[in-house]
Coordinates of C-alpha atoms in Angstrom, one line a residue:
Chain A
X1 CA 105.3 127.3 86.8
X2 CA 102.7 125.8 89.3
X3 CA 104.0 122.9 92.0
X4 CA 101.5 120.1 92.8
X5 CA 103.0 117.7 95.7
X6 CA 101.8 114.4 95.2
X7 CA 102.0 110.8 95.4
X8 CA 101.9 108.1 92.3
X9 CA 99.7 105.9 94.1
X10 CA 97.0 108.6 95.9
X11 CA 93.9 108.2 94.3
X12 CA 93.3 112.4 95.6
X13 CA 96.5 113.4 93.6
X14 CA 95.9 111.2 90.7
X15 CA 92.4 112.7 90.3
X16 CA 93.8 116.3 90.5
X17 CA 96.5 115.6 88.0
X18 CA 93.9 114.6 85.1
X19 CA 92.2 117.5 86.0
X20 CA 95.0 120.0 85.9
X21 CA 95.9 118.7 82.4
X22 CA 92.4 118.6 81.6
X23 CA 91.9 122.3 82.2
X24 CA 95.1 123.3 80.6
X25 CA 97.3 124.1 84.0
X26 CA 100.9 122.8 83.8
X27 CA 102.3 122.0 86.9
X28 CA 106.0 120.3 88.0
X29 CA 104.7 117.6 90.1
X30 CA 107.2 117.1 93.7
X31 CA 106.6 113.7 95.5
X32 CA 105.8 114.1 98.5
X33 CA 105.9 110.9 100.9
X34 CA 103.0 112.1 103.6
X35 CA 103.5 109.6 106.4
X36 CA 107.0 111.3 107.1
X37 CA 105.1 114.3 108.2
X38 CA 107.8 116.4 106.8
X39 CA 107.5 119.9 108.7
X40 CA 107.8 121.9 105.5
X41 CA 105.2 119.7 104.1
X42 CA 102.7 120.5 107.2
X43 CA 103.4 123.9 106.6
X44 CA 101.5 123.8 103.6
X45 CA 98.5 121.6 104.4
X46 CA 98.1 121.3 108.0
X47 CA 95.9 118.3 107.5
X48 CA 98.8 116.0 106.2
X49 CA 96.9 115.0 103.2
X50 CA 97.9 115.1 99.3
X51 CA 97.5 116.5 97.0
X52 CA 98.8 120.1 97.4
X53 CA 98.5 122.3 94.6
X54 CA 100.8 125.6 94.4
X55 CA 99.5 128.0 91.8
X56 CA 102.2 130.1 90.0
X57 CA 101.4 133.2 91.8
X58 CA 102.8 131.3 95.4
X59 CA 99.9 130.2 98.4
X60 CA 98.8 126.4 98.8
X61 CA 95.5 124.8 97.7
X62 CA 95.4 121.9 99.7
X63 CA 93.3 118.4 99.3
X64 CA 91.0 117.6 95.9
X65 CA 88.5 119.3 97.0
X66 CA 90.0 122.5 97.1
X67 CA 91.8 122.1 94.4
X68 CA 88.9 120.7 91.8
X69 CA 86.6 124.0 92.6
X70 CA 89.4 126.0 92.5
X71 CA 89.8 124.6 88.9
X72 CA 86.6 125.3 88.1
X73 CA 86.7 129.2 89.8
X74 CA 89.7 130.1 88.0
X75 CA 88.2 128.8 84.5
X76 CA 87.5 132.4 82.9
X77 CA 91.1 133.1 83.8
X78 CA 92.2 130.3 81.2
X79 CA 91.9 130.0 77.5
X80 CA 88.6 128.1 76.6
X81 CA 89.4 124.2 76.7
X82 CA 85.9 121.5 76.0
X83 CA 86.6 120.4 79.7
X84 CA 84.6 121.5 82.7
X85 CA 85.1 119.8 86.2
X86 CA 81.4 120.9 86.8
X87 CA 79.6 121.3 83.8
X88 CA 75.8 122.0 83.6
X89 CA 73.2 123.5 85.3
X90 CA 73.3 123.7 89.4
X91 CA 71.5 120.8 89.3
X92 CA 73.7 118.9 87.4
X93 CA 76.4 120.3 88.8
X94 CA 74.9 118.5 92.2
X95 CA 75.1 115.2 90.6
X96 CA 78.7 115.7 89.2
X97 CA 79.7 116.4 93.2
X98 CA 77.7 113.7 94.5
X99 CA 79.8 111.2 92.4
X100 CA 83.1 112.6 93.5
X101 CA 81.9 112.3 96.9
X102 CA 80.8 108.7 96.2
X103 CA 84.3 107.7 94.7
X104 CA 86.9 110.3 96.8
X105 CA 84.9 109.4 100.4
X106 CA 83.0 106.2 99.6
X107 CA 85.0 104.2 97.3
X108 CA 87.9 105.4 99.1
X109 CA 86.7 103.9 102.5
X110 CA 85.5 100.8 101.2
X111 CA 88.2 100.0 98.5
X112 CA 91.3 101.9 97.9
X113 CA 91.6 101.8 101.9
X114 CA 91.6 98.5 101.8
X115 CA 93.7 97.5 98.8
X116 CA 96.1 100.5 97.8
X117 CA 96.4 102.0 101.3
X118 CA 97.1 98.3 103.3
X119 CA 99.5 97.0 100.6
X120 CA 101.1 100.4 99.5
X121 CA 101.3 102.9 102.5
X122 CA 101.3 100.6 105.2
X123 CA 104.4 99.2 104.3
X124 CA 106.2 102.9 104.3
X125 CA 104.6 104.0 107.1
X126 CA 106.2 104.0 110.7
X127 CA 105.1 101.2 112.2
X128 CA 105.2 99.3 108.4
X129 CA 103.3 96.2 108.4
X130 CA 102.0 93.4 106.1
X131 CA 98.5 93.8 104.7
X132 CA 95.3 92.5 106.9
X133 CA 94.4 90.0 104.6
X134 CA 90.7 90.7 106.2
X135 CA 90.5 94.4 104.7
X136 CA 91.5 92.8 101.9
X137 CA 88.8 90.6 101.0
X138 CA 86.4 93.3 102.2
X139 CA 88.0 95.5 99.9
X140 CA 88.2 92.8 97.4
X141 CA 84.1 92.5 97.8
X142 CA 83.1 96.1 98.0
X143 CA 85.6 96.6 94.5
X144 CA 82.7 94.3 92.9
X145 CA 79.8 96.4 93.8
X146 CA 81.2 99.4 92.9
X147 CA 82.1 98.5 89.5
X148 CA 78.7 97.2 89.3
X149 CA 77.9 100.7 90.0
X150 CA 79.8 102.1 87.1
X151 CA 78.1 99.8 85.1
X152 CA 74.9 100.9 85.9
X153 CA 75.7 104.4 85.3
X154 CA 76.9 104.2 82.0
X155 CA 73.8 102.3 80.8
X156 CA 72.1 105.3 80.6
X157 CA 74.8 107.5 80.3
X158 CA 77.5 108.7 78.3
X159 CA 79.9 109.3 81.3
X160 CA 79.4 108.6 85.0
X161 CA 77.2 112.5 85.6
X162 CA 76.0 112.5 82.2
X163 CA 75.9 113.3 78.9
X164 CA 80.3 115.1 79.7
X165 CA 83.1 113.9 80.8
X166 CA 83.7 115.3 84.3
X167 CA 85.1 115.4 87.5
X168 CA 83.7 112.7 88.6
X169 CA 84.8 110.4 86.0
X170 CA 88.6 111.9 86.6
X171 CA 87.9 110.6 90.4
X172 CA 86.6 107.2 89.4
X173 CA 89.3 106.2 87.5
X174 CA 92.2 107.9 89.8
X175 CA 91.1 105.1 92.1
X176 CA 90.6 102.4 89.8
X177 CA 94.1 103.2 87.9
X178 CA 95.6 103.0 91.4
X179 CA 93.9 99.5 92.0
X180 CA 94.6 98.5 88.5
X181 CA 98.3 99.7 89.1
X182 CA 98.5 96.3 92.0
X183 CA 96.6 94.3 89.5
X184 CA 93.3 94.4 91.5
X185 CA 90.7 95.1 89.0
X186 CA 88.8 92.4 87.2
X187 CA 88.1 93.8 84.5
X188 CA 86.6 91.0 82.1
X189 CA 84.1 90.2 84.5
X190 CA 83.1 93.9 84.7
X191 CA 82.8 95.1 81.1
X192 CA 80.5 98.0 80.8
X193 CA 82.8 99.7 83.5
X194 CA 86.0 98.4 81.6
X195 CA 84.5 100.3 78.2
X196 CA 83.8 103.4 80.3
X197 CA 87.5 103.2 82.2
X198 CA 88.9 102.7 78.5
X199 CA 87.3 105.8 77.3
X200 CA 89.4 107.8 80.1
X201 CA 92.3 105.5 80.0
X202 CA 92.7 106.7 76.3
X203 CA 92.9 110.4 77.0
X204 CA 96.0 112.1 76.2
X205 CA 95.9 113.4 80.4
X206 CA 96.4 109.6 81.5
X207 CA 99.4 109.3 79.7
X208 CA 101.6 110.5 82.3
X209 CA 100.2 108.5 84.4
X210 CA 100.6 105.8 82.8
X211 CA 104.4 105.9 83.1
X212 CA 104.5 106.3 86.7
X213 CA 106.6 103.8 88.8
X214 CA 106.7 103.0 92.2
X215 CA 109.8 101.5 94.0
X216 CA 108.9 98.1 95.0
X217 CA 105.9 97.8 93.2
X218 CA 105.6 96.3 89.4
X219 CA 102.7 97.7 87.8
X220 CA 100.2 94.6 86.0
X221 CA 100.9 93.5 82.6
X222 CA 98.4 95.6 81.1
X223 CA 98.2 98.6 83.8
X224 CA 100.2 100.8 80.8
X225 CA 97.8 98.9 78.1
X226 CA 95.3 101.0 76.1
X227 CA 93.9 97.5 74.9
X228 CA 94.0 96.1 78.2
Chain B
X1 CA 58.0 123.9 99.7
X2 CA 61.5 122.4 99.8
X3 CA 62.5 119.0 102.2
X4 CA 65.4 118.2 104.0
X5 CA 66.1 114.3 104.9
X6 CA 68.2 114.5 108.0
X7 CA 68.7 113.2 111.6
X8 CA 69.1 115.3 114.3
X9 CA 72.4 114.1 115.6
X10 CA 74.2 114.1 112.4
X11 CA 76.7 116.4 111.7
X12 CA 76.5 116.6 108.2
X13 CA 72.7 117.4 108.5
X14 CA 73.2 119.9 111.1
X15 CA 75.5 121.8 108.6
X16 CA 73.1 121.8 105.9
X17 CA 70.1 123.1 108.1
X18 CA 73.0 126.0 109.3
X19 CA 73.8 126.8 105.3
X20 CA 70.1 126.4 104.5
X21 CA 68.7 129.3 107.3
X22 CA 71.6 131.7 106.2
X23 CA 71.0 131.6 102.8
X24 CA 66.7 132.1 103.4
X25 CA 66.1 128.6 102.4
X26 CA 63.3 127.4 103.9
X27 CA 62.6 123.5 104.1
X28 CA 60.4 121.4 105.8
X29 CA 62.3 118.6 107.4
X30 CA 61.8 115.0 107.8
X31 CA 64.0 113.0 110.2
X32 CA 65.5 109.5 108.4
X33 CA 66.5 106.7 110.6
X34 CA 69.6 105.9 107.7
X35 CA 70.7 102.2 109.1
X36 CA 67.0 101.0 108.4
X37 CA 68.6 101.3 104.9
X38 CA 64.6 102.4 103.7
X39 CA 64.3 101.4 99.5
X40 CA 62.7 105.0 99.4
X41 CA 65.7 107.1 100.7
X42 CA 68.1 104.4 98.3
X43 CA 66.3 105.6 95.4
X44 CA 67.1 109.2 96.2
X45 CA 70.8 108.7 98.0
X46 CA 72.0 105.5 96.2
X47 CA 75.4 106.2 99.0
X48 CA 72.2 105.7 101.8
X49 CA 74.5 109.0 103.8
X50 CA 72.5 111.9 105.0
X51 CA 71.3 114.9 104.1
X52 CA 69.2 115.1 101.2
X53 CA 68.0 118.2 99.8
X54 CA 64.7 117.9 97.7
X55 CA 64.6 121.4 96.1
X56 CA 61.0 122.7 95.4
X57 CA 61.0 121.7 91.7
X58 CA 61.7 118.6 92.8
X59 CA 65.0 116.6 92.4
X60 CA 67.0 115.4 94.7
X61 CA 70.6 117.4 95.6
X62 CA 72.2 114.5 98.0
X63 CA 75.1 114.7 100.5
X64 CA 76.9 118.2 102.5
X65 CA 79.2 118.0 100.0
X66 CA 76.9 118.7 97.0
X67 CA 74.2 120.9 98.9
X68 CA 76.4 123.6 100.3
X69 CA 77.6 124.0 96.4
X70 CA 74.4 123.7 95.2
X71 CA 73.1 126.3 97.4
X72 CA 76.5 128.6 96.3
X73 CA 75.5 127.9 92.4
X74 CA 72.1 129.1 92.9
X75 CA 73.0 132.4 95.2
X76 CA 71.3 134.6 92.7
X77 CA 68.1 133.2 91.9
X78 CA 67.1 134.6 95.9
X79 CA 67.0 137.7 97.2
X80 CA 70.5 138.7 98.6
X81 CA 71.8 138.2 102.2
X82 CA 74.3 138.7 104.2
X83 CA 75.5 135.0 103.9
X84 CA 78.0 133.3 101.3
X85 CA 78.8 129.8 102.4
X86 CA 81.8 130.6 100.2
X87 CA 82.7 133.8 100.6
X88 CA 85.8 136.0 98.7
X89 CA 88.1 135.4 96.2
X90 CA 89.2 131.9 94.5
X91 CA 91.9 131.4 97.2
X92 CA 89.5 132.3 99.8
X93 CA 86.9 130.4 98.7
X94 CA 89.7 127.0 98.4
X95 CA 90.7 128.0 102.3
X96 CA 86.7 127.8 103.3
X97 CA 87.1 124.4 101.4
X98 CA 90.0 123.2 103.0
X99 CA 88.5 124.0 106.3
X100 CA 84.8 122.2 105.2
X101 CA 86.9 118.9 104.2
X102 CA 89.2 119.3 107.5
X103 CA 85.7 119.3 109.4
X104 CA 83.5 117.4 107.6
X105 CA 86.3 114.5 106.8
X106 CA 89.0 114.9 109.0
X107 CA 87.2 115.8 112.6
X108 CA 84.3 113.6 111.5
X109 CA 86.6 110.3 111.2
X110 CA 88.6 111.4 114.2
X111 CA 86.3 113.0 116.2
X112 CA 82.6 112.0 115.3
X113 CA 82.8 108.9 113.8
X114 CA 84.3 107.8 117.7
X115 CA 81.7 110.0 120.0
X116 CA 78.5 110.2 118.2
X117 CA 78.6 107.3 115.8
X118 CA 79.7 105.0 118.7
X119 CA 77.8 106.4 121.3
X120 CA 74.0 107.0 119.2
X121 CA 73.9 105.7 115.9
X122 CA 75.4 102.2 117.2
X123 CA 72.7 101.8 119.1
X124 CA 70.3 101.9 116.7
X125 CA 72.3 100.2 114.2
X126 CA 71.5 96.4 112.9
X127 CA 73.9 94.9 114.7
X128 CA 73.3 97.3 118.3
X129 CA 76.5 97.4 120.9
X130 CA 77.4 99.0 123.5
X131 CA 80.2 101.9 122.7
X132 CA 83.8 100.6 122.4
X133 CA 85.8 102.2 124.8
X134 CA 89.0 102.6 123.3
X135 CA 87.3 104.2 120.2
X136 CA 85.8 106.8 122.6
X137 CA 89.6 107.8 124.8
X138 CA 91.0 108.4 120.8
X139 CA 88.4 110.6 120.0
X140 CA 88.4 112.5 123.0
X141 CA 92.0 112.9 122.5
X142 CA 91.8 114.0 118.6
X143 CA 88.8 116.3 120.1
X144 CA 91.4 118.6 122.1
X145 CA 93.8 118.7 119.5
X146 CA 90.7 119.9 117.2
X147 CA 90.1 122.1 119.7
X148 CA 93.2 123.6 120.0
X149 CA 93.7 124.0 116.3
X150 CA 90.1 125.9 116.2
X151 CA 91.7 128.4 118.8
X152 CA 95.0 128.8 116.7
X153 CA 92.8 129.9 113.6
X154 CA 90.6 132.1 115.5
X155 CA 94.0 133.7 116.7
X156 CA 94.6 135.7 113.4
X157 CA 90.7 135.8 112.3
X158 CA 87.5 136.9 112.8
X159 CA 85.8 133.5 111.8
X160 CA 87.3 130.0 110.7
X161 CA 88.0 131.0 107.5
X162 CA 88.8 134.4 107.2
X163 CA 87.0 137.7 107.7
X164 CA 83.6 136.6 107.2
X165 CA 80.9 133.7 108.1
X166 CA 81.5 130.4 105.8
X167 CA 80.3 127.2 105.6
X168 CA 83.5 126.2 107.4
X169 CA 81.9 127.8 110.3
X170 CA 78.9 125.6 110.0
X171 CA 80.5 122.7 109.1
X172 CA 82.5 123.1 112.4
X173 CA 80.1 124.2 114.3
X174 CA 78.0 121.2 113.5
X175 CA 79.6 118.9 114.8
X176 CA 80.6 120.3 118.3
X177 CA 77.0 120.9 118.5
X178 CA 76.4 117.2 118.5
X179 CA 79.5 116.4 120.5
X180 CA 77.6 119.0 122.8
X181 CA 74.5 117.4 122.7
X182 CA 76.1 114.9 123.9
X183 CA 78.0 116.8 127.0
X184 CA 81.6 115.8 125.1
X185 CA 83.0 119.2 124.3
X186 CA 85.1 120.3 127.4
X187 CA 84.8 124.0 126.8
X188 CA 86.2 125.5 130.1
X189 CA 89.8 124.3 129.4
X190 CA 89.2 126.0 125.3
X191 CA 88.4 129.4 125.8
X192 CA 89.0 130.3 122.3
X193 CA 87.5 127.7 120.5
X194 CA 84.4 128.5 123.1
X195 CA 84.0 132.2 122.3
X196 CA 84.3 131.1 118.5
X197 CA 81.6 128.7 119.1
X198 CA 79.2 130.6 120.9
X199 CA 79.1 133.7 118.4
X200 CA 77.9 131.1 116.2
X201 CA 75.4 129.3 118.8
X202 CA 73.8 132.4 119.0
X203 CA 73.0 132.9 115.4
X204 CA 69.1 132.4 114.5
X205 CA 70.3 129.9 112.3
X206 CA 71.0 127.7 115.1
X207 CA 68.2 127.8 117.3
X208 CA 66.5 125.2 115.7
X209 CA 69.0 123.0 116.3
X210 CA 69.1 123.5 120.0
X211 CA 65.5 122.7 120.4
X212 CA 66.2 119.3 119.0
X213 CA 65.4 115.9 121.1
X214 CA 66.7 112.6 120.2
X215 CA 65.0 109.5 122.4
X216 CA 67.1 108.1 124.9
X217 CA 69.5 110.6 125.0
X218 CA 69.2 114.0 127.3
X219 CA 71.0 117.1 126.1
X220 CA 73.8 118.1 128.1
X221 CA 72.7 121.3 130.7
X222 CA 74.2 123.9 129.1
X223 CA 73.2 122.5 125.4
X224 CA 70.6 125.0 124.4
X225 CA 72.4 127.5 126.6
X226 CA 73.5 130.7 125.1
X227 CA 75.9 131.6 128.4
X228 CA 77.1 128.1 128.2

């Protein structure tokens, strides 16, 4: 069977776990704790970054990236599933990737940075630390505009690229389940983004990660909710 | 006739103008100023990030990230060259992509983000400062190590990638070419790295890009220099 190393709380491996289920691709997922730079681990992705995605036949796809266009390359070698990471014309196609660039570099930078990475990895890492209560409440801020975002999207949409589920939508809500995970989303105050992240929340893919637990951390009363 | 937004000195434009020569593409370009934050270039790039690529038939293909796919999903609506800017099987096509995100996210946040950000786009920035100093000794630090790893893959290959030209190349190459602009890229003590670099300065592609001027700030001597 295929390996994927990963992390509960990475927004990049959460992404590429919805999408390997998605497409079909079973995988025994290994956690992997990147910030002890485990020389095995380095081995396989020089970069240090998750996740890293070890197809059956043995070499390393590292970082989402990689991994989501290698999805999408290998898809005539899998039986015929409704999902696509790309689907549409080039052109669509363009918009699907300029989403996932908007929630994997973007939203990553100016939210999950802030929240999961300063409360979450910070606190493993070497020089472990309490959370800057300043990225915080920049993350805090920036977490209002970009469900705002969402919002606007799905106005005119059925899902965040258009008229199929996608990619992008898988990226979106990796982040957002991460933050939701710590409790950080306000959702009522956000509906049309809470209807769309309900929509994915509902798919059987989520499930798993739905049960995922991190020492330390208690997941929000209604992280695990469907009728959250 | 297709437009490319870009500004000289970004790296992420300087990639797309690379891909864009070596696939025949021809655009006419037009230089955005991105921190004047213009309504026009938010309607197109809601993310305000450069480039943008406004295909003939209009549309508007926005960020590296999208592009260089964009111009990969529409290789054979034009006449065929040598050029693939992801070239090879679906395991070679995830290493180019590995390589494109260790450039283009990686070296940019280590690298870039330090020495061109700090040193040119702060200036012209809302809020202009003077470079941080301690911002500009890390990235000159991560800059040999990048170095050094550029040299390692050359090592065992003919380019970054693998046996041919990729868009890892010109993602690479993009931004040493604005680290060079600036006179940051200590070549001498990098021989490897250098010979890599100037098989692909002295592409066609790229002469272009060593004609380009940005006010205030003189090329290094040995910029535009093929027998640098």
């Amino acid at each position: 069977m295929a390996n994927l190393l990963h992390h509960p709380l990475c927004a990049f491996s959460r992404s590429i776990r919805l999408a390997l289920d998605e497409c079909g691709v079973e995988v025994e997922l290994e956690e992997e704790r990147p910030w002890e730079w485990r020389p095995e681990f380095l081995v396989l992705n020089p970069a240090g970054t998750l996740p890293v995605f070890i197809p059956e036949e043995g070499g390393a796809i590292a970082g989402a990236y990689a991994i989501s266009e290698y999805l999408a390359d290998t898809m005539d070698e899998r039986p015929v599933r409704g999902f696509q990471p790309f689907p549409g014309d080039p052109a669509a196609r363009a918009e699907v990737r300029r989403l996932v660039d908007w929630f994997h570099r973007k939203f990553q930078d100016e939210v999950t940075d802030y929240l999961v990475v300063e409360k979450v990895f910070r606190r493993f890492g070497p020089q472990s630390s309490s959370p800057n209560m300043e990225a915080m409440r920049a993350g805090h801020d920036n977490l209002r505009y970009h469900l705002t975002y969402i919002g606007h999207l799905t106005e005119t949409r059925s899902w965040l690229a258009g008229d199929a589920m996608s990619f992008a939508d898988l990226a979106a809500a990796a982040h957002l389940s991460a933050l939701d995970y710590l409790g950080e989303v306000p959702w009522e105050e956000f509906e049309p983004a809470k209807n769309w992240y309900a929509l994915v929340k509902s798919r059987p893919s989520f499930r798993p990660l739905l049960q995922d637990r991190v020492a330390g951390f208690t997941p929000s009363g209604t992280y695990a909710d469907l009728d959250f």
